[in-house]
Coordinates of C-alpha atoms in Angstrom, one line a residue:
Chain B
M486 CA 0.0 0.0 0.0
I487 CA 2.8 2.4 0.9
V488 CA 4.3 1.8 -2.5
K489 CA 1.0 2.2 -4.2
I490 CA 0.4 5.6 -2.4
A491 CA 3.8 6.6 -3.3
F492 CA 3.3 6.0 -7.1
K493 CA -0.1 7.6 -6.9
N494 CA 1.6 10.7 -5.1
I495 CA 3.7 11.6 -7.8
W496 CA 0.8 12.0 -10.1
R497 CA -0.8 14.5 -7.9
N498 CA 0.9 17.5 -9.7
K499 CA 1.3 15.8 -13.0
L500 CA 2.7 18.9 -14.7
R501 CA 5.6 19.3 -12.0
S502 CA 6.3 15.5 -11.9
W503 CA 6.6 15.8 -15.8
V504 CA 8.8 18.6 -15.6
V505 CA 11.1 17.0 -13.1
I506 CA 11.0 13.7 -15.2
I507 CA 12.0 15.4 -18.2
A508 CA 14.6 17.5 -16.6
I509 CA 16.1 14.4 -15.3
A510 CA 15.8 12.6 -18.5
L511 CA 17.4 15.5 -20.4
G512 CA 20.1 15.7 -17.9
I513 CA 21.1 12.0 -18.4
F514 CA 20.6 12.5 -22.2
G515 CA 22.7 15.7 -22.4
G516 CA 25.4 14.2 -20.2
L517 CA 25.6 10.8 -22.1
A518 CA 25.4 12.6 -25.5
V519 CA 28.5 14.8 -24.3
I520 CA 30.3 11.6 -23.2
S521 CA 29.4 9.7 -26.4
T522 CA 30.5 12.8 -28.5
A523 CA 33.9 13.2 -26.8
T524 CA 34.5 9.4 -27.0
G525 CA 33.5 9.4 -30.6
L526 CA 36.0 12.5 -31.1
S527 CA 38.6 10.8 -28.9
K528 CA 38.2 7.4 -30.9
M529 CA 38.3 9.3 -34.2
R530 CA 41.5 10.9 -33.5
Q531 CA 42.9 7.7 -32.2
N532 CA 41.7 5.6 -35.3
N533 CA 42.7 8.2 -37.7
A534 CA 46.2 8.3 -36.1
I535 CA 46.5 4.7 -36.2
R536 CA 45.0 4.3 -39.8
T537 CA 47.1 7.3 -41.2
Y538 CA 50.4 7.1 -39.6
V539 CA 51.0 5.5 -36.4
S540 CA 49.6 1.9 -36.9
H541 CA 49.4 -0.3 -34.0
L542 CA 53.0 -1.2 -33.6
Q543 CA 56.2 0.3 -34.9
L544 CA 59.6 -1.6 -34.9
H545 CA 63.0 0.3 -35.1
D546 CA 66.6 -0.3 -34.8
S547 CA 67.3 1.4 -31.4
A548 CA 70.1 3.4 -32.7
Y549 CA 68.0 4.8 -35.5
L550 CA 65.7 6.3 -32.8
K551 CA 68.7 7.7 -30.8
Y552 CA 70.9 9.0 -33.7
G553 CA 68.7 9.0 -36.8
R554 CA 71.3 7.9 -39.0
L555 CA 70.6 6.6 -42.4
D556 CA 72.4 3.4 -41.9
D557 CA 70.7 2.5 -38.8
T558 CA 68.4 0.1 -40.5
I559 CA 66.5 -2.8 -38.8
N560 CA 69.2 -5.6 -38.7
Q561 CA 67.0 -8.5 -38.3
Q562 CA 64.4 -7.2 -40.9
A563 CA 64.0 -10.6 -42.8
D564 CA 63.5 -12.6 -39.5
I565 CA 61.2 -10.1 -38.3
I566 CA 59.1 -10.0 -41.6
T567 CA 58.9 -13.8 -41.7
Y568 CA 57.6 -13.9 -38.1
L569 CA 55.1 -11.3 -38.5
E570 CA 53.8 -12.8 -41.8
K571 CA 53.2 -16.0 -40.0
S572 CA 51.4 -14.5 -37.1
K573 CA 47.6 -15.0 -37.4
K574 CA 47.2 -11.7 -35.2
V575 CA 48.9 -9.7 -37.8
K576 CA 46.6 -8.0 -40.5
G577 CA 49.4 -6.1 -42.2
I578 CA 53.0 -4.9 -42.3
S579 CA 54.9 -2.2 -44.0
P580 CA 58.6 -1.6 -44.2
R581 CA 59.6 2.1 -44.6
L582 CA 62.9 3.8 -45.3
K583 CA 62.6 7.4 -43.9
V584 CA 64.9 10.2 -44.9
E585 CA 64.8 13.9 -43.6
S586 CA 64.8 15.8 -46.8
F587 CA 64.9 19.3 -48.4
I588 CA 62.1 19.4 -51.2
Q589 CA 62.0 21.8 -53.7
S590 CA 59.9 22.7 -56.9
A591 CA 60.0 25.7 -59.1
G592 CA 57.4 27.3 -56.9
G593 CA 58.9 26.8 -53.3
T594 CA 60.7 24.8 -50.9
S595 CA 60.2 23.1 -47.6
G596 CA 61.5 20.5 -45.3
V597 CA 59.9 16.9 -45.4
I598 CA 60.4 13.1 -44.4
L599 CA 60.8 11.2 -47.4
N600 CA 59.0 8.1 -46.9
G601 CA 60.0 5.0 -49.1
I602 CA 57.2 2.6 -49.0
D603 CA 56.1 -0.6 -50.7
P604 CA 52.6 0.7 -52.1
E605 CA 50.9 -2.7 -51.9
K606 CA 52.2 -3.5 -48.2
E607 CA 51.5 0.2 -47.2
R608 CA 47.8 -0.3 -48.4
Q609 CA 47.6 -3.2 -45.7
V610 CA 48.5 -0.7 -42.9
T611 CA 47.3 2.8 -43.7
D612 CA 44.5 4.3 -45.7
L613 CA 46.9 6.8 -47.3
A614 CA 46.1 5.1 -50.7
E615 CA 42.4 6.1 -50.3
Q616 CA 43.4 9.6 -49.4
C617 CA 44.9 10.1 -53.0
I618 CA 43.0 12.2 -55.0
A619 CA 43.8 10.8 -58.3
G620 CA 43.9 7.3 -57.0
N621 CA 47.6 6.8 -58.2
F622 CA 49.4 5.3 -55.1
L623 CA 52.6 5.4 -56.7
E624 CA 51.7 2.6 -59.0
R625 CA 51.5 4.5 -62.4
Y626 CA 54.6 6.2 -63.7
K627 CA 56.8 6.8 -66.7
Q628 CA 60.4 7.7 -66.6
K629 CA 60.9 9.6 -63.5
P630 CA 60.5 8.0 -60.1
P631 CA 56.9 9.0 -58.7
I632 CA 56.3 10.8 -55.5
I633 CA 53.0 11.8 -53.7
I634 CA 52.9 14.9 -51.6
S635 CA 50.0 16.4 -49.6
Q636 CA 47.6 19.0 -50.8
K637 CA 49.1 21.3 -48.1
L638 CA 52.6 20.7 -49.3
A639 CA 51.4 21.0 -52.8
T640 CA 50.2 24.4 -52.2
K641 CA 53.4 25.4 -50.3
L642 CA 55.5 24.3 -53.4
N643 CA 53.1 25.5 -55.9
A644 CA 53.1 21.9 -57.2
R645 CA 50.5 19.5 -58.7
V646 CA 50.2 16.3 -60.4
K647 CA 53.2 16.0 -63.1
T648 CA 55.3 18.7 -61.6
T649 CA 58.8 17.7 -61.1
I650 CA 60.1 17.8 -57.5
Q651 CA 63.5 17.6 -56.4
C652 CA 64.5 16.1 -53.1
S653 CA 68.0 16.8 -51.5
F654 CA 69.8 15.3 -48.3
T655 CA 73.0 14.4 -47.2
N656 CA 74.1 10.6 -46.6
N657 CA 76.1 9.6 -43.5
M658 CA 79.3 10.6 -45.1
G659 CA 78.1 14.2 -45.6
V660 CA 77.8 13.7 -49.2
P661 CA 74.8 15.7 -50.6
I662 CA 72.5 13.7 -52.6
T663 CA 69.6 14.8 -54.9
G664 CA 66.7 12.9 -56.5
I665 CA 64.3 13.9 -59.0
F666 CA 60.7 12.9 -58.7
K667 CA 57.3 13.4 -60.5
V668 CA 54.2 14.1 -58.5
V669 CA 51.9 11.5 -59.6
D670 CA 49.3 12.3 -57.1
I671 CA 48.4 14.4 -54.2
F672 CA 46.8 13.2 -50.8
S673 CA 45.0 14.8 -48.1
T674 CA 44.6 13.0 -44.7
S675 CA 42.5 14.5 -41.6
N676 CA 45.8 15.7 -40.1
S677 CA 47.2 18.8 -41.7
M678 CA 50.4 18.8 -39.7
Y679 CA 51.3 15.2 -40.7
D680 CA 50.4 16.2 -44.3
E681 CA 52.8 19.1 -44.4
L682 CA 55.7 17.0 -43.1
N683 CA 55.5 13.9 -45.1
A684 CA 56.1 12.9 -48.7
F685 CA 55.9 9.3 -50.2
V686 CA 58.2 7.6 -52.8
R687 CA 58.6 3.9 -53.7
L688 CA 60.8 2.1 -51.3
E689 CA 63.1 0.7 -54.1
D690 CA 63.7 4.2 -55.6
L691 CA 64.8 5.6 -52.1
Q692 CA 66.8 2.5 -51.4
H693 CA 68.4 3.0 -54.9
L694 CA 69.1 6.7 -54.0
T695 CA 70.6 6.3 -50.6
S696 CA 72.3 3.1 -51.6
I697 CA 70.8 1.6 -48.3
Q698 CA 69.0 -1.7 -48.2
G699 CA 66.3 -2.5 -45.8
S700 CA 64.3 -0.1 -43.9
H701 CA 64.2 2.0 -40.8
E702 CA 60.7 1.2 -39.7
I703 CA 58.2 -1.6 -39.8
A704 CA 54.5 -0.5 -39.4
V705 CA 52.2 -3.3 -38.0
V706 CA 48.4 -3.4 -37.8
L707 CA 46.9 -6.3 -36.1
H708 CA 43.2 -7.5 -36.6
E709 CA 42.4 -6.8 -33.0
E710 CA 43.3 -3.5 -31.4
K711 CA 43.0 -4.9 -28.0
E712 CA 45.9 -7.5 -28.7
V713 CA 48.4 -4.8 -29.3
E714 CA 50.2 -4.7 -25.8
Q715 CA 50.2 -8.5 -25.6
F716 CA 51.7 -9.0 -29.0
R717 CA 54.3 -6.2 -28.3
E718 CA 55.3 -8.2 -25.3
E719 CA 55.5 -11.1 -27.5
L720 CA 57.7 -9.4 -30.2
I721 CA 60.1 -8.0 -27.5
S722 CA 60.8 -11.1 -26.1
K723 CA 61.2 -12.4 -29.7
F724 CA 63.5 -9.6 -30.9
P725 CA 65.0 -8.0 -27.7
N726 CA 67.4 -5.9 -29.8
Q727 CA 64.6 -3.9 -31.5
H728 CA 62.9 -0.9 -30.4
I729 CA 59.3 -2.1 -30.6
A730 CA 56.3 0.4 -29.6
S731 CA 52.7 0.4 -29.6
W732 CA 50.6 3.5 -30.7
R733 CA 50.3 4.5 -27.1
G734 CA 54.0 4.8 -27.0
I735 CA 54.5 6.4 -30.4
A736 CA 52.0 8.9 -30.0
P737 CA 51.5 9.2 -26.3
D738 CA 49.1 12.3 -26.7
L739 CA 46.6 9.8 -27.9
G740 CA 46.9 7.6 -24.8
Y741 CA 46.7 10.7 -22.5
A742 CA 43.6 11.8 -24.4
D743 CA 41.9 8.3 -23.7
K744 CA 43.0 8.7 -19.9
M745 CA 41.9 12.4 -20.0
M746 CA 38.5 11.3 -21.6
D747 CA 37.9 8.9 -18.7
L748 CA 38.5 11.6 -16.3
V749 CA 36.1 13.9 -18.1
M750 CA 33.4 11.4 -18.2
T751 CA 33.7 10.9 -14.5
L752 CA 33.4 14.5 -14.1
F753 CA 30.3 14.6 -16.4
L754 CA 28.7 11.6 -14.4
I755 CA 29.3 13.6 -11.2
I756 CA 27.6 16.7 -12.8
I757 CA 24.7 14.6 -14.1
M758 CA 24.2 13.1 -10.7
L759 CA 24.4 16.5 -8.8
A760 CA 21.9 18.0 -11.2
L761 CA 19.8 15.0 -10.8
A762 CA 20.1 15.1 -6.9
F763 CA 19.2 18.9 -6.7
G764 CA 16.1 18.3 -8.9
I765 CA 14.9 15.5 -6.7
V766 CA 15.6 17.2 -3.5
N767 CA 13.8 20.5 -4.8
T768 CA 10.8 18.3 -5.9
M769 CA 10.5 16.1 -3.0
L770 CA 11.0 19.1 -0.5
M771 CA 8.1 20.9 -2.0
A772 CA 6.1 17.6 -2.3
V773 CA 6.6 17.3 1.5
L774 CA 6.0 20.8 2.4
E775 CA 2.8 20.9 0.5
R776 CA 1.5 17.8 2.1
K777 CA 2.4 18.7 5.7
K778 CA -1.1 18.5 6.7
E779 CA -1.7 15.2 5.1
L780 CA 1.6 13.7 6.5
G781 CA 0.7 14.9 10.0
M782 CA -2.9 13.0 9.5
L783 CA -1.0 9.9 8.4
I784 CA 1.1 10.0 11.5
S785 CA -1.9 11.0 13.7
V786 CA -4.0 7.9 12.5
G787 CA -1.1 5.5 13.2
M788 CA 1.4 5.2 10.2
N789 CA 4.6 5.0 11.9
K790 CA 7.5 7.3 10.7
R791 CA 9.5 4.5 9.1
K792 CA 6.4 4.0 6.6
V793 CA 6.3 7.7 6.0
F794 CA 10.1 7.7 5.4
W795 CA 9.9 4.9 2.8
M796 CA 6.7 6.4 1.3
I797 CA 8.8 9.6 0.5
I798 CA 11.7 7.4 -0.8
W799 CA 9.6 5.3 -2.9
E800 CA 8.2 8.6 -4.6
S801 CA 11.5 9.6 -5.3
I802 CA 12.6 6.3 -6.7
F803 CA 9.5 6.2 -8.9
L804 CA 10.4 9.6 -10.5
A805 CA 14.2 8.2 -11.2
L806 CA 12.6 4.9 -12.6
I807 CA 10.5 6.9 -15.0
A808 CA 13.1 9.6 -16.0
G809 CA 16.1 7.2 -16.1
P810 CA 14.8 4.9 -18.6
L811 CA 13.7 7.7 -20.7
G812 CA 17.0 9.5 -20.6
I813 CA 18.8 6.3 -21.3
F814 CA 16.6 5.0 -23.9
S815 CA 16.6 8.3 -25.8
T816 CA 20.2 8.4 -25.5
Y817 CA 20.4 4.8 -26.9
L818 CA 18.4 5.7 -29.9
A819 CA 20.2 8.9 -30.6
V820 CA 23.8 7.4 -30.2
N821 CA 22.8 4.4 -32.3
F822 CA 21.3 6.6 -35.2
F823 CA 23.9 9.1 -35.3
G824 CA 26.6 6.4 -34.7
R825 CA 25.6 5.1 -38.0
V826 CA 24.7 8.2 -39.9
G827 CA 27.1 10.5 -38.2
I828 CA 27.1 14.0 -37.3
D829 CA 28.1 16.4 -40.0
L830 CA 30.7 19.1 -38.6
S831 CA 31.8 20.1 -42.2
F832 CA 31.2 23.9 -41.2
A833 CA 34.3 23.2 -38.9
A834 CA 36.1 20.7 -41.2
Q835 CA 39.3 23.1 -41.5
G836 CA 39.8 23.4 -37.6
L837 CA 39.1 19.7 -37.1
R838 CA 41.7 18.7 -39.8
S839 CA 44.4 20.7 -37.9
I840 CA 43.8 18.5 -34.9
G841 CA 43.7 15.2 -36.7
L842 CA 39.8 14.9 -36.9
E843 CA 37.5 14.3 -39.9
S844 CA 34.3 16.4 -40.5
T845 CA 31.9 13.5 -39.7
L846 CA 31.6 12.5 -36.1
F847 CA 30.1 9.2 -35.0
P848 CA 29.2 9.1 -31.4
I849 CA 30.4 6.1 -29.4
L850 CA 28.9 5.1 -26.0
D851 CA 30.1 2.0 -24.2
D852 CA 27.4 -0.3 -22.9
K853 CA 29.1 0.0 -19.4
Y854 CA 27.7 3.8 -19.1
Y855 CA 24.2 2.6 -19.5
V856 CA 24.6 0.4 -16.7
I857 CA 26.5 2.8 -14.6
I858 CA 24.0 5.6 -15.2
S859 CA 21.2 3.2 -14.4
I860 CA 22.7 2.3 -11.2
L861 CA 23.8 5.9 -10.2
V862 CA 20.4 7.3 -11.0
I863 CA 18.7 4.9 -8.5
I864 CA 21.5 5.6 -5.8
T865 CA 21.1 9.3 -6.4
A866 CA 17.4 9.2 -6.2
I867 CA 17.5 7.4 -2.9
L868 CA 20.2 9.5 -1.4
S869 CA 18.7 12.9 -2.4
C870 CA 15.3 12.3 -1.1
I871 CA 16.7 11.4 2.4
Y872 CA 16.7 15.0 3.4
P873 CA 13.1 15.6 2.4
A874 CA 12.1 12.5 4.1
L875 CA 13.8 13.3 7.2
K876 CA 12.1 16.8 7.1
A877 CA 8.8 14.8 6.8
L878 CA 9.6 12.7 9.9
K879 CA 10.1 16.0 12.1
L880 CA 6.6 16.9 11.4
N881 CA 4.3 17.4 14.8
P882 CA 1.0 15.9 13.9
A883 CA -0.8 18.1 16.3
E884 CA 0.8 21.2 14.9
T885 CA 0.3 20.2 11.2
L886 CA -3.3 19.4 11.8
R887 CA -4.0 22.8 13.2
T888 CA -2.7 24.4 9.9
A889 CA -5.7 24.8 7.7
Chain M
M1227 CA -12.4 4.3 30.1
I1228 CA -10.4 7.5 29.5
K1229 CA -9.2 9.0 32.9
V1230 CA -7.4 12.3 32.6
T1231 CA -5.9 13.3 35.9
H1232 CA -4.3 16.5 36.8
V1233 CA -3.3 17.2 33.2
T1234 CA -1.5 20.6 32.6
K1235 CA -0.2 21.6 29.3
T1236 CA 1.9 24.7 29.1
Y1237 CA 3.5 26.0 25.8
D1238 CA 6.9 27.9 26.3
D1239 CA 8.8 29.1 23.1
G1240 CA 11.2 31.1 25.4
K1241 CA 9.5 34.4 25.0
V1242 CA 5.8 33.7 25.5
R1243 CA 4.4 31.1 27.9
V1244 CA 0.9 30.0 27.5
E1245 CA -1.1 27.6 30.0
A1246 CA -3.4 25.9 27.8
L1247 CA -4.6 23.3 30.4
R1248 CA -4.6 24.0 34.1
G1249 CA -5.1 20.7 36.0
I1250 CA -7.9 19.1 34.1
N1251 CA -9.5 16.3 35.6
V1252 CA -12.1 14.0 33.6
E1253 CA -13.3 10.6 33.2
I1254 CA -15.0 9.5 30.0
K1255 CA -16.7 6.0 30.3
N1256 CA -17.3 3.5 27.3
G1257 CA -20.2 4.2 25.3
E1258 CA -20.4 7.9 26.2
F1259 CA -21.3 10.6 23.4
T1260 CA -19.5 13.6 24.8
A1261 CA -18.9 17.0 23.5
I1262 CA -16.2 19.2 24.8
V1263 CA -17.2 22.8 24.2
G1264 CA -15.7 26.2 24.9
P1265 CA -14.7 29.4 23.0
S1266 CA -11.6 29.5 20.6
G1267 CA -8.4 29.2 22.6
S1268 CA -10.2 27.6 25.6
G1269 CA -8.0 24.6 25.4
K1270 CA -10.5 22.1 24.1
T1271 CA -8.4 21.0 21.2
T1272 CA -5.6 20.8 23.4
L1273 CA -7.4 18.5 25.6
L1274 CA -8.7 16.5 22.7
N1275 CA -4.9 16.2 21.3
I1276 CA -3.7 14.9 24.8
I1277 CA -6.6 12.4 25.0
G1278 CA -5.6 11.3 21.5
G1279 CA -1.8 11.0 22.2
L1280 CA -1.1 13.6 19.5
D1281 CA 0.4 15.9 22.2
T1282 CA 1.9 15.1 25.7
P1283 CA 0.9 16.8 28.8
T1284 CA 3.4 18.9 30.6
E1285 CA 2.1 17.3 33.9
G1286 CA -0.7 14.7 34.9
N1287 CA -1.7 11.5 33.3
V1288 CA -3.9 10.2 30.6
I1289 CA -5.0 6.6 31.3
I1290 CA -6.8 4.8 28.4
G1291 CA -7.8 1.4 29.3
E1292 CA -4.9 0.2 31.5
T1293 CA -2.4 2.2 29.5
N1294 CA -0.9 5.6 30.7
I1295 CA -0.2 7.1 27.4
A1296 CA 1.3 10.4 29.1
H1297 CA 4.8 8.1 29.4
L1298 CA 4.7 6.4 25.9
S1299 CA 7.5 7.2 23.5
E1300 CA 6.8 8.6 20.2
N1301 CA 6.7 5.3 18.4
Q1302 CA 4.7 3.7 21.1
L1303 CA 2.1 6.5 20.8
I1304 CA 1.7 6.1 17.1
D1305 CA 1.2 2.2 17.5
F1306 CA -1.2 3.0 20.6
R1307 CA -3.3 5.6 18.3
L1308 CA -3.3 3.0 15.3
N1309 CA -4.9 0.2 17.5
H1310 CA -7.0 2.2 20.1
I1311 CA -8.1 5.6 18.8
G1312 CA -10.2 6.6 15.8
F1313 CA -9.8 10.1 14.4
V1314 CA -12.3 12.3 12.6
F1315 CA -10.9 15.6 11.5
Q1316 CA -12.5 19.0 10.7
S1317 CA -11.2 18.9 7.1
Y1318 CA -11.9 15.3 6.6
N1319 CA -8.1 14.6 5.8
L1320 CA -8.7 11.7 3.5
I1321 CA -5.8 10.5 1.3
P1322 CA -6.6 12.4 -1.9
V1323 CA -5.0 9.9 -4.2
L1324 CA -7.0 6.8 -2.7
T1325 CA -10.7 5.9 -3.4
A1326 CA -13.2 5.6 -0.6
K1327 CA -12.5 2.0 -0.1
E1328 CA -8.8 2.4 -0.1
N1329 CA -9.1 5.1 2.3
V1330 CA -11.3 3.1 4.8
E1331 CA -8.9 0.0 4.2
F1332 CA -5.7 1.8 4.7
L1333 CA -5.5 1.6 8.6
M1334 CA -6.3 -2.1 8.5
L1335 CA -3.2 -2.5 6.1
L1336 CA -1.1 -0.6 8.7
Q1337 CA -2.5 -3.3 11.2
N1338 CA -1.5 -6.2 8.7
K1339 CA -5.1 -7.4 8.5
S1340 CA -5.9 -10.1 6.0
E1341 CA -7.2 -9.1 2.7
A1342 CA -10.7 -11.0 3.4
E1343 CA -11.0 -9.2 6.7
R1344 CA -10.2 -5.9 5.0
D1345 CA -12.8 -6.4 2.4
E1346 CA -15.5 -7.5 4.7
R1347 CA -15.0 -4.8 7.3
T1348 CA -14.5 -1.8 4.6
T1349 CA -17.8 -3.0 2.8
K1350 CA -19.5 -3.2 6.1
L1351 CA -18.3 0.2 7.2
L1352 CA -19.2 2.1 4.1
K1353 CA -22.7 0.5 4.1
A1354 CA -23.0 1.8 7.8
V1355 CA -22.3 5.4 6.6
G1356 CA -24.4 5.1 3.5
L1357 CA -21.8 5.0 1.1
E1358 CA -21.8 1.5 -0.4
D1359 CA -22.3 2.9 -3.8
Q1360 CA -19.4 5.4 -3.5
I1361 CA -16.6 2.9 -2.8
N1362 CA -14.5 3.6 -5.9
K1363 CA -14.8 7.4 -5.8
K1364 CA -12.1 9.7 -5.0
P1365 CA -12.2 12.4 -2.4
N1366 CA -12.5 15.1 -4.8
E1367 CA -15.5 13.3 -6.5
M1368 CA -17.6 13.2 -3.2
S1369 CA -19.2 16.0 -1.3
G1370 CA -17.9 17.3 2.0
G1371 CA -20.6 15.3 3.7
Q1372 CA -19.7 12.2 1.9
Q1373 CA -15.8 12.7 2.7
Q1374 CA -16.7 13.0 6.4
R1375 CA -18.6 10.0 6.3
V1376 CA -15.6 8.0 4.8
A1377 CA -13.7 9.7 7.4
V1378 CA -16.0 8.2 10.3
A1379 CA -15.8 4.7 8.5
R1380 CA -12.0 5.1 8.3
A1381 CA -11.8 6.0 12.1
L1382 CA -13.9 2.9 12.7
A1383 CA -12.0 0.6 10.5
S1384 CA -9.1 -0.2 12.9
K1385 CA -11.8 -1.2 15.6
P1386 CA -10.9 1.6 18.1
D1387 CA -11.5 1.9 21.9
F1388 CA -13.3 5.2 21.1
I1389 CA -13.3 8.0 18.3
L1390 CA -12.0 11.7 18.8
A1391 CA -13.8 14.1 16.5
D1392 CA -12.3 17.7 16.2
E1393 CA -15.0 19.8 15.1
P1394 CA -16.4 17.3 12.5
T1395 CA -19.3 19.2 11.5
A1396 CA -17.5 22.6 11.0
N1397 CA -17.3 22.4 7.3
L1398 CA -20.8 20.6 6.5
D1399 CA -24.1 22.1 5.6
S1400 CA -27.1 21.5 7.7
A1401 CA -28.4 18.3 6.0
S1402 CA -24.9 16.8 6.0
T1403 CA -24.4 17.6 9.6
A1404 CA -27.7 15.9 10.5
N1405 CA -26.8 13.1 8.6
L1406 CA -23.3 12.6 10.1
L1407 CA -24.7 12.9 13.5
D1408 CA -27.3 10.5 12.7
I1409 CA -24.8 8.0 11.8
M1410 CA -22.5 8.7 14.8
Y1411 CA -25.5 8.5 17.1
R1412 CA -26.7 5.0 15.7
L1413 CA -23.1 3.8 16.0
N1414 CA -22.9 5.0 19.6
Q1415 CA -26.3 3.3 20.3
E1416 CA -25.9 0.1 18.3
E1417 CA -22.3 -0.6 18.7
N1418 CA -21.7 1.2 22.2
M1419 CA -18.9 3.2 20.4
T1420 CA -17.5 6.0 22.5
F1421 CA -17.6 9.3 20.7
V1422 CA -15.6 12.4 22.0
F1423 CA -16.2 15.7 20.0
S1424 CA -14.7 19.0 20.3
T1425 CA -17.3 21.4 18.7
H1426 CA -18.7 24.8 18.8
D1427 CA -21.7 23.6 16.8
Q1428 CA -25.1 23.6 18.7
R1429 CA -26.3 20.8 16.6
V1430 CA -23.6 18.6 17.9
I1431 CA -24.2 19.9 21.4
D1432 CA -27.7 19.2 21.2
R1433 CA -27.3 15.5 20.5
A1434 CA -24.5 15.0 22.9
K1435 CA -25.2 13.0 26.1
R1436 CA -22.6 14.8 28.0
V1437 CA -21.2 18.2 27.5
I1438 CA -17.9 19.3 29.1
T1439 CA -17.2 23.0 28.9
V1440 CA -13.6 24.2 29.0
E1441 CA -12.6 27.8 29.5
D1442 CA -9.1 29.2 30.1
G1443 CA -7.7 25.6 30.4
K1444 CA -10.1 24.6 33.1
I1445 CA -13.4 22.7 33.1
L1446 CA -16.0 25.2 33.7
S1447 CA -18.9 22.6 33.7
D1448 CA -19.6 19.0 33.1
I1449 CA -23.1 18.2 32.3
Y1450 CA -25.0 15.1 31.6
A1451 CA -28.1 15.5 29.4

């Protein structure tokens, strides 16, 4: 009966109850929407970085990372590649030769990292080929060795497809080396800073130019992202002389962003719950104060204070039980819809690109947040109506009955 | 039997000290139909509240049956009220979200009575107050007189030793007042139910078998009709 009365009580003032329910639901929706958007942005940035330039794992010769010398290539390359190719966890590998170079066209100059790549293998680890405007990922060329540069670099060099480019660097002996390339395509990734600093040529062309066999870097992409750290440990134990880093180590800012996002989400959850708590305290306090006389009557006729207390608690639980699923379900629908369709942020595309983001955002919300929010809503509802319930217990029945 | 001995009640908020009752002694036997009358501020409601265990006396004893309720704790008083005292209030004070049947049934639920017993007694009581056709109506769908009759049925539902009615007819028209008094008088006659009223209403006073007049916190007169 107490539960029944409590449920009926919340519908006494339908408008007020619905305002509170909608406010709580909107609070939950808003909070979860922000969390899912932030998660989507973080994941997009992370995925873009992994897809575009970081990959899941990178192997280098330790000396190369320390001194950056051209001849510090990976000394066990053949063994490593064989091992990686045999592993079922590995989706793709791409050896790269990297040279810091001065790039020059008739229209301008710049500094770049010249990446010697095997186009076919690079396709397995990055989506660079998909970012090429003409779809020529160093595959079609005539006499001059091909090069692809970014849109940003092309603008800087005043270059376009078919423009001849000159790349200069010095080898370990200090001997200047110059290579002539022809631009065969122009790419544009979601990271403008990366674009400006990188150009791509065929691995054999760069090996020929530098007279260096092998590569400085092997990029590895696994089938499952969650296996990265475990596989890294496996590689370290197998090839202890190589420097093997996961994407978290290569681009620590992405890992920090992940941790930061967890912190932000916790803060958001606290804010949502505080807003919910204040909403319930306010409503229940009003409901108690409005019903002083009735509560006094209930105590007068023999309803003990424990039952009065639980009646108020149940009223609050009912408000939360209606608002919670409403907010959570609407969030679920919105996240699923926009998770498929995406949110168009093209109006801010340029700004987003400068921080490694695309212009279509796909919100993501881990299932655990629905469970966490559900539990927190109930706990908050119970905790926040304790004060109004205690207020009800302090009522003096004789006094409340005197108030007309 | 209700036995009030040497009861005083003083309200003192630190600034103003009011002596609402000054040494009241009164006995009300089972089956009485008693009206406590007096001008506003005379102390009649305070006396009724103390008899009903809603307020505690500053001094003195209130013995109901064999229990001195002046010495009960707050929780014991609540339980005592539930099982021994029926209340009828001036402004009905029904639970607005419940139907007439549910309002009457409410106290029996608090007493953990079985569903069968609740149903039987609720039907009987609503019939006794002439509302057997209104059982599913909510208070706001009934007239003031009907609501007060539901309140009487509710007061009787817990099988109390007596019923305290604080100005029960104050908000009723003449016809409803007469009807309500008839019902209470019949319950008094047929079931020997004790009624104690606090009232200004001459129509109630006229029907009472005993009239206790309180003034300035003292009993001025105690007259049996």
